Amino acid sequence: MPIGTDTRAPARTGKDDVTGGPEAGPRHVAIIMDGNGRWAQARGRPRLFGHHAGAKRVREVVECCPALGVKYLTIFAFSTENWKRTQVEVAGLMSLFRRYISKEMKALATKNVRVRFIGDRERLDKKLIQLMDALERETADNDRTHLTIALNYGGRDEVARATKRLAQDVASGKLDPESVDEETLPRYLDTCVLPDPDLVIRTSGEARISNFLLWQSAYAEYEFIDTLWPDFTAEELARLCQGYGGRDRRFGAVKT
Ligand code: FPP
């Protein structure tokens, strides 16, 4: 099921106006938080130590969003491919997610942050799903910052799940196949209520998008930075947002 029933926020796509203004910062920032393992390794510690340090950065980054004009923040916490890691690391990450949700629920609610999860919940354990549901419920009326956590998320998996539901609607007569255009599929994606990301950041020096928001990032700007995620700061995000404001985004059009 799509993650929410609220109206889809207007997305910035090729069909929108191209003026934006050079001073306009990104409204939606998406982050691939990479480098926890290397950060821990450099300190002679186990990989999970790096993930715990990474979880601490999430709070600082979420809290600096309003000052930067970032209304939507989407973070990649666990991919559909991450199950291939050792059982110890996967179990440790799942336990970290449970702890993070329990620990941060109150702070997120008081800071007026609305939390959503995207990804396939089917493979996640029951306790974690209950906590995810509770956090979404507790923060459902908030609207200062929209934090989306991608957990067991893969862009191709999301498109496949969306296509399945779309096909079911065609089969049941709810959707006329002739009416399907590029506005149709996004309504079936996990992100159906979110605008497309304006800026996608990946930390740790890798220049890949690793199956993250494939459909949604068609017109996003990308920043690949060397900083390892546990060292990422609010100042660095501010610098990247400023850099974004100076870019000329044309969405395929020619500026007149
Ligand atoms: C990639 O670094 C990071 C992950 C697979 C996990 C991301 C998780 C967090 C930042 C922790 C907490 C998140 C929340 C929402 C509580 P890596 O392990 O691939 O690093 P490496 O490339 O250096 O090995």
Tab-separated table of C-alpha atoms and ligand atoms in Angstrom:
chain	number	residue	atom	x	y	z
A	1	MET	CA	0.000	0.000	0.000
A	2	PRO	CA	1.131	3.577	-0.583
A	3	ILE	CA	2.319	4.971	2.728
A	4	GLY	CA	-0.334	7.561	3.333
A	5	THR	CA	-3.659	8.889	2.348
A	6	ASP	CA	-2.864	12.586	2.519
A	7	THR	CA	-2.693	14.626	-0.637
A	8	ARG	CA	0.463	14.301	-2.674
A	9	ALA	CA	2.657	17.319	-2.055
A	10	PRO	CA	3.481	19.198	-5.219
A	11	ALA	CA	6.629	17.712	-6.690
A	12	ARG	CA	9.328	19.681	-8.464
A	13	THR	CA	9.566	18.010	-11.806
A	14	GLY	CA	10.275	18.950	-15.357
A	15	LYS	CA	6.768	20.257	-15.686
A	16	ASP	CA	7.158	22.880	-12.981
A	17	ASP	CA	8.422	26.363	-13.574
A	18	VAL	CA	12.167	26.548	-14.015
A	19	THR	CA	12.744	29.887	-12.383
A	20	GLY	CA	13.252	28.840	-8.726
A	21	GLY	CA	15.758	31.650	-8.228
A	22	PRO	CA	19.439	31.097	-7.558
A	23	GLU	CA	18.922	31.796	-3.862
A	24	ALA	CA	16.346	29.013	-3.478
A	25	GLY	CA	17.704	26.155	-1.376
A	26	PRO	CA	16.543	22.557	-1.691
A	27	ARG	CA	13.133	21.837	-0.238
A	28	HIS	CA	13.700	18.087	-0.216
A	29	VAL	CA	17.118	16.633	0.616
A	30	ALA	CA	17.754	12.887	0.396
A	31	ILE	CA	20.865	11.351	1.941
A	32	ILE	CA	22.681	8.067	1.383
A	33	MET	CA	24.402	7.759	4.754
A	34	ASP	CA	27.528	5.831	3.840
A	35	GLY	CA	30.855	5.187	5.538
A	36	ASN	CA	29.896	3.971	9.013
A	37	GLY	CA	31.908	0.776	8.602
A	38	ARG	CA	35.081	2.555	7.459
A	39	TRP	CA	34.690	5.133	10.222
A	40	ALA	CA	34.619	2.344	12.810
A	41	GLN	CA	37.433	0.421	11.139
A	42	ALA	CA	39.667	3.496	11.242
A	43	ARG	CA	39.212	3.452	15.006
A	44	GLY	CA	39.815	-0.284	15.318
A	45	ARG	CA	36.217	-0.851	16.361
A	46	PRO	CA	33.475	-3.180	15.045
A	47	ARG	CA	31.253	-1.957	12.223
A	48	LEU	CA	28.267	-1.606	14.546
A	49	PHE	CA	30.160	1.024	16.503
A	50	GLY	CA	30.108	3.077	13.297
A	51	HIS	CA	26.368	2.541	12.830
A	52	HIS	CA	25.723	3.751	16.381
A	53	ALA	CA	27.833	6.845	15.730
A	54	GLY	CA	25.889	7.312	12.477
A	55	ALA	CA	22.568	7.161	14.286
A	56	LYS	CA	23.679	10.063	16.492
A	57	ARG	CA	24.271	12.245	13.431
A	58	VAL	CA	20.703	11.719	12.290
A	59	ARG	CA	19.341	13.819	15.164
A	60	GLU	CA	21.640	16.781	14.452
A	61	VAL	CA	20.822	16.709	10.756
A	62	VAL	CA	17.059	16.504	11.327
A	63	GLU	CA	17.198	19.389	13.773
A	64	CYS	CA	19.055	21.748	11.453
A	65	CYS	CA	16.570	21.309	8.583
A	66	PRO	CA	14.103	24.112	9.457
A	67	ALA	CA	16.885	26.729	9.638
A	68	LEU	CA	18.053	25.668	6.169
A	69	GLY	CA	14.596	25.751	4.642
A	70	VAL	CA	14.651	21.969	4.174
A	71	LYS	CA	11.100	20.782	4.660
A	72	TYR	CA	11.607	17.168	3.590
A	73	LEU	CA	14.522	14.956	4.587
A	74	THR	CA	14.751	11.378	3.368
A	75	ILE	CA	17.484	9.087	4.681
A	76	PHE	CA	18.606	5.676	3.481
A	77	ALA	CA	18.902	3.508	6.594
A	78	PHE	CA	18.774	-0.037	5.210
A	79	SER	CA	18.590	-1.258	1.642
A	80	THR	CA	17.037	-4.389	0.188
A	81	GLU	CA	20.639	-5.437	-0.562
A	82	ASN	CA	21.874	-4.915	3.014
A	83	TRP	CA	20.479	-8.342	4.032
A	84	LYS	CA	23.613	-9.768	2.397
A	85	ARG	CA	25.731	-8.475	5.294
A	86	THR	CA	26.705	-10.785	8.142
A	87	GLN	CA	23.954	-11.963	10.436
A	88	VAL	CA	25.637	-10.114	13.314
A	89	GLU	CA	25.606	-6.790	11.453
A	90	VAL	CA	22.018	-7.179	10.219
A	91	ALA	CA	20.759	-8.124	13.690
A	92	GLY	CA	22.735	-5.237	15.192
A	93	LEU	CA	21.246	-2.759	12.723
A	94	MET	CA	17.698	-4.012	13.362
A	95	SER	CA	18.250	-3.651	17.079
A	96	LEU	CA	19.663	-0.148	16.506
A	97	PHE	CA	16.551	0.843	14.539
A	98	ARG	CA	14.293	-0.425	17.342
A	99	ARG	CA	16.303	1.475	19.936
A	100	TYR	CA	16.447	4.626	17.806
A	101	ILE	CA	12.668	4.679	17.377
A	102	SER	CA	11.945	4.072	21.068
A	103	LYS	CA	14.521	6.614	22.180
A	104	GLU	CA	13.787	9.361	19.661
A	105	MET	CA	9.985	9.132	19.536
A	106	LYS	CA	9.423	11.846	22.142
A	107	ALA	CA	12.037	14.260	20.787
A	108	LEU	CA	10.777	13.898	17.220
A	109	ALA	CA	7.198	14.505	18.347
A	110	THR	CA	8.116	17.628	20.348
A	111	LYS	CA	10.258	19.015	17.541
A	112	ASN	CA	7.205	18.831	15.278
A	113	VAL	CA	8.800	16.255	12.972
A	114	ARG	CA	6.543	13.978	10.979
A	115	VAL	CA	8.128	10.584	10.398
A	116	ARG	CA	7.297	8.178	7.613
A	117	PHE	CA	8.922	4.931	6.564
A	118	ILE	CA	9.346	3.747	3.008
A	119	GLY	CA	10.390	0.295	1.856
A	120	ASP	CA	9.005	-3.197	2.073
A	121	ARG	CA	7.985	-4.056	5.626
A	122	GLU	CA	7.329	-7.717	4.930
A	123	ARG	CA	10.782	-8.971	5.840
A	124	LEU	CA	11.082	-6.848	8.999
A	125	ASP	CA	10.417	-8.267	12.444
A	126	LYS	CA	7.079	-7.697	14.144
A	127	LYS	CA	8.423	-5.610	17.014
A	128	LEU	CA	10.177	-3.234	14.628
A	129	ILE	CA	7.055	-2.871	12.487
A	130	GLN	CA	5.006	-2.065	15.595
A	131	LEU	CA	7.494	0.647	16.567
A	132	MET	CA	7.494	2.073	13.027
A	133	ASP	CA	3.689	2.193	13.055
A	134	ALA	CA	3.698	3.846	16.471
A	135	LEU	CA	6.196	6.511	15.405
A	136	GLU	CA	4.199	7.286	12.257
A	137	ARG	CA	1.029	7.527	14.338
A	138	GLU	CA	2.586	9.660	17.098
A	139	THR	CA	3.942	12.178	14.616
A	140	ALA	CA	1.090	12.137	12.097
A	141	ASP	CA	-0.104	15.665	12.936
A	142	ASN	CA	3.348	17.254	12.758
A	143	ASP	CA	4.440	19.332	9.831
A	144	ARG	CA	7.593	21.316	10.561
A	145	THR	CA	9.964	18.755	9.079
A	146	HIS	CA	8.981	15.643	7.144
A	147	LEU	CA	11.499	12.902	7.897
A	148	THR	CA	11.274	9.809	5.737
A	149	ILE	CA	13.333	6.781	6.700
A	150	ALA	CA	14.014	4.251	3.966
A	151	LEU	CA	14.168	0.858	5.657
A	152	ASN	CA	14.401	-2.339	3.655
A	153	TYR	CA	14.107	-0.014	0.693
A	154	GLY	CA	15.249	-0.526	-2.888
A	155	GLY	CA	14.240	1.671	-5.806
A	156	ARG	CA	13.698	-1.246	-8.180
A	157	ASP	CA	11.783	-3.174	-5.537
A	158	GLU	CA	9.591	-0.119	-4.948
A	159	VAL	CA	8.857	0.260	-8.675
A	160	ALA	CA	8.097	-3.478	-8.933
A	161	ARG	CA	5.699	-3.347	-5.955
A	162	ALA	CA	4.059	-0.222	-7.376
A	163	THR	CA	3.673	-1.850	-10.794
A	164	LYS	CA	2.045	-4.882	-9.227
A	165	ARG	CA	-0.581	-2.714	-7.530
A	166	LEU	CA	-1.117	-0.714	-10.690
A	167	ALA	CA	-1.620	-3.944	-12.653
A	168	GLN	CA	-4.100	-5.141	-10.024
A	169	ASP	CA	-6.082	-1.922	-10.450
A	170	VAL	CA	-6.106	-2.421	-14.223
A	171	ALA	CA	-7.217	-6.051	-13.808
A	172	SER	CA	-10.035	-5.080	-11.466
A	173	GLY	CA	-11.225	-2.315	-13.808
A	174	LYS	CA	-10.298	0.517	-11.400
A	175	LEU	CA	-7.692	1.915	-13.763
A	176	ASP	CA	-7.986	2.419	-17.512
A	177	PRO	CA	-4.659	1.324	-19.079
A	178	GLU	CA	-5.115	4.026	-21.727
A	179	SER	CA	-4.956	6.646	-18.973
A	180	VAL	CA	-1.549	5.527	-17.693
A	181	ASP	CA	1.095	8.209	-18.093
A	182	GLU	CA	4.114	9.396	-16.113
A	183	GLU	CA	1.885	10.891	-13.435
A	184	THR	CA	0.291	7.493	-12.740
A	185	LEU	CA	3.132	5.365	-11.383
A	186	PRO	CA	4.250	7.881	-8.699
A	187	ARG	CA	0.815	7.536	-7.129
A	188	TYR	CA	1.650	3.886	-6.414
A	189	LEU	CA	5.159	4.482	-5.092
A	190	ASP	CA	5.954	4.430	-1.356
A	191	THR	CA	6.756	8.134	-1.708
A	192	CYS	CA	3.344	9.017	-3.152
A	193	VAL	CA	2.762	11.835	-0.649
A	194	LEU	CA	6.224	13.366	-0.975
A	195	PRO	CA	7.687	15.813	-3.457
A	196	ASP	CA	10.642	14.583	-5.503
A	197	PRO	CA	14.065	15.200	-3.951
A	198	ASP	CA	15.866	18.333	-5.102
A	199	LEU	CA	19.263	17.352	-3.760
A	200	VAL	CA	20.668	13.864	-3.182
A	201	ILE	CA	23.799	13.635	-1.045
A	202	ARG	CA	26.004	10.581	-0.680
A	203	THR	CA	28.735	10.559	1.918
A	204	SER	CA	31.996	8.552	2.000
A	205	GLY	CA	33.413	9.250	-1.446
A	206	GLU	CA	31.405	6.704	-3.446
A	207	ALA	CA	29.742	8.118	-6.569
A	208	ARG	CA	26.825	5.693	-6.879
A	209	ILE	CA	23.136	5.967	-6.178
A	210	SER	CA	22.773	2.345	-5.067
A	211	ASN	CA	19.121	1.842	-5.929
A	212	PHE	CA	17.936	4.891	-3.950
A	213	LEU	CA	14.848	6.825	-5.107
A	214	LEU	CA	15.430	5.856	-8.737
A	215	TRP	CA	12.204	7.224	-10.169
A	216	GLN	CA	12.006	10.234	-7.857
A	217	SER	CA	15.539	11.537	-8.469
A	218	ALA	CA	15.234	11.954	-12.229
A	219	TYR	CA	15.801	15.716	-11.930
A	220	ALA	CA	17.673	15.862	-8.621
A	221	GLU	CA	21.071	17.460	-8.193
A	222	TYR	CA	23.721	15.151	-6.728
A	223	GLU	CA	26.530	15.791	-4.261
A	224	PHE	CA	29.072	13.066	-3.603
A	225	ILE	CA	31.237	14.084	-0.681
A	226	ASP	CA	34.214	12.404	0.995
A	227	THR	CA	33.029	12.845	4.587
A	228	LEU	CA	32.128	9.567	6.293
A	229	TRP	CA	28.561	9.683	7.605
A	230	PRO	CA	29.452	9.724	11.353
A	231	ASP	CA	31.514	12.888	10.679
A	232	PHE	CA	28.773	14.668	8.717
A	233	THR	CA	27.627	17.894	10.369
A	234	ALA	CA	24.900	20.500	10.158
A	235	GLU	CA	27.541	22.921	8.827
A	236	GLU	CA	28.327	20.608	5.942
A	237	LEU	CA	24.660	20.275	5.084
A	238	ALA	CA	24.334	24.070	5.175
A	239	ARG	CA	27.263	24.386	2.760
A	240	LEU	CA	25.728	21.855	0.363
A	241	CYS	CA	22.354	23.592	0.522
A	242	GLN	CA	24.031	26.902	-0.266
A	243	GLY	CA	25.819	25.329	-3.210
A	244	TYR	CA	22.516	23.985	-4.467
A	245	GLY	CA	21.033	27.494	-4.326
A	246	GLY	CA	23.677	28.668	-6.773
A	247	ARG	CA	22.900	26.043	-9.399
A	248	ASP	CA	20.909	26.616	-12.532
A	249	ARG	CA	18.253	23.883	-12.759
A	250	ARG	CA	16.490	23.814	-16.102
A	251	PHE	CA	14.703	20.436	-16.059
A	252	GLY	CA	15.572	19.997	-19.706
A	253	ALA	CA	14.247	23.410	-20.708
A	254	VAL	CA	16.137	26.441	-21.975
A	255	LYS	CA	16.097	29.468	-19.713
A	256	THR	CA	14.836	32.608	-21.424
B	1	FPP	C1	26.239	2.461	5.184
B	1	FPP	O1	27.526	2.471	5.739
B	1	FPP	C2	25.268	2.589	6.231
B	1	FPP	C3	24.265	1.715	6.500
B	1	FPP	C4	24.026	0.482	5.734
B	1	FPP	C5	23.360	1.930	7.620
B	1	FPP	C6	22.881	3.330	7.792
B	1	FPP	C7	22.434	3.411	9.158
B	1	FPP	C8	22.681	4.419	9.999
B	1	FPP	C9	23.323	5.698	9.692
B	1	FPP	C10	22.304	4.192	11.377
B	1	FPP	C11	21.113	4.714	11.910
B	1	FPP	C12	19.986	5.171	11.124
B	1	FPP	C13	18.819	5.447	11.730
B	1	FPP	C14	17.676	5.940	10.986
B	1	FPP	C15	18.684	5.245	13.162
B	1	FPP	P1	28.443	1.200	5.504
B	1	FPP	O2	28.213	0.259	6.610
B	1	FPP	O3	28.177	0.624	4.151
B	1	FPP	O4	29.859	1.826	5.570
B	1	FPP	P2	31.145	1.338	4.761
B	1	FPP	O5	30.856	1.595	3.310
B	1	FPP	O6	32.221	2.209	5.283
B	1	FPP	O7	31.339	-0.104	5.073
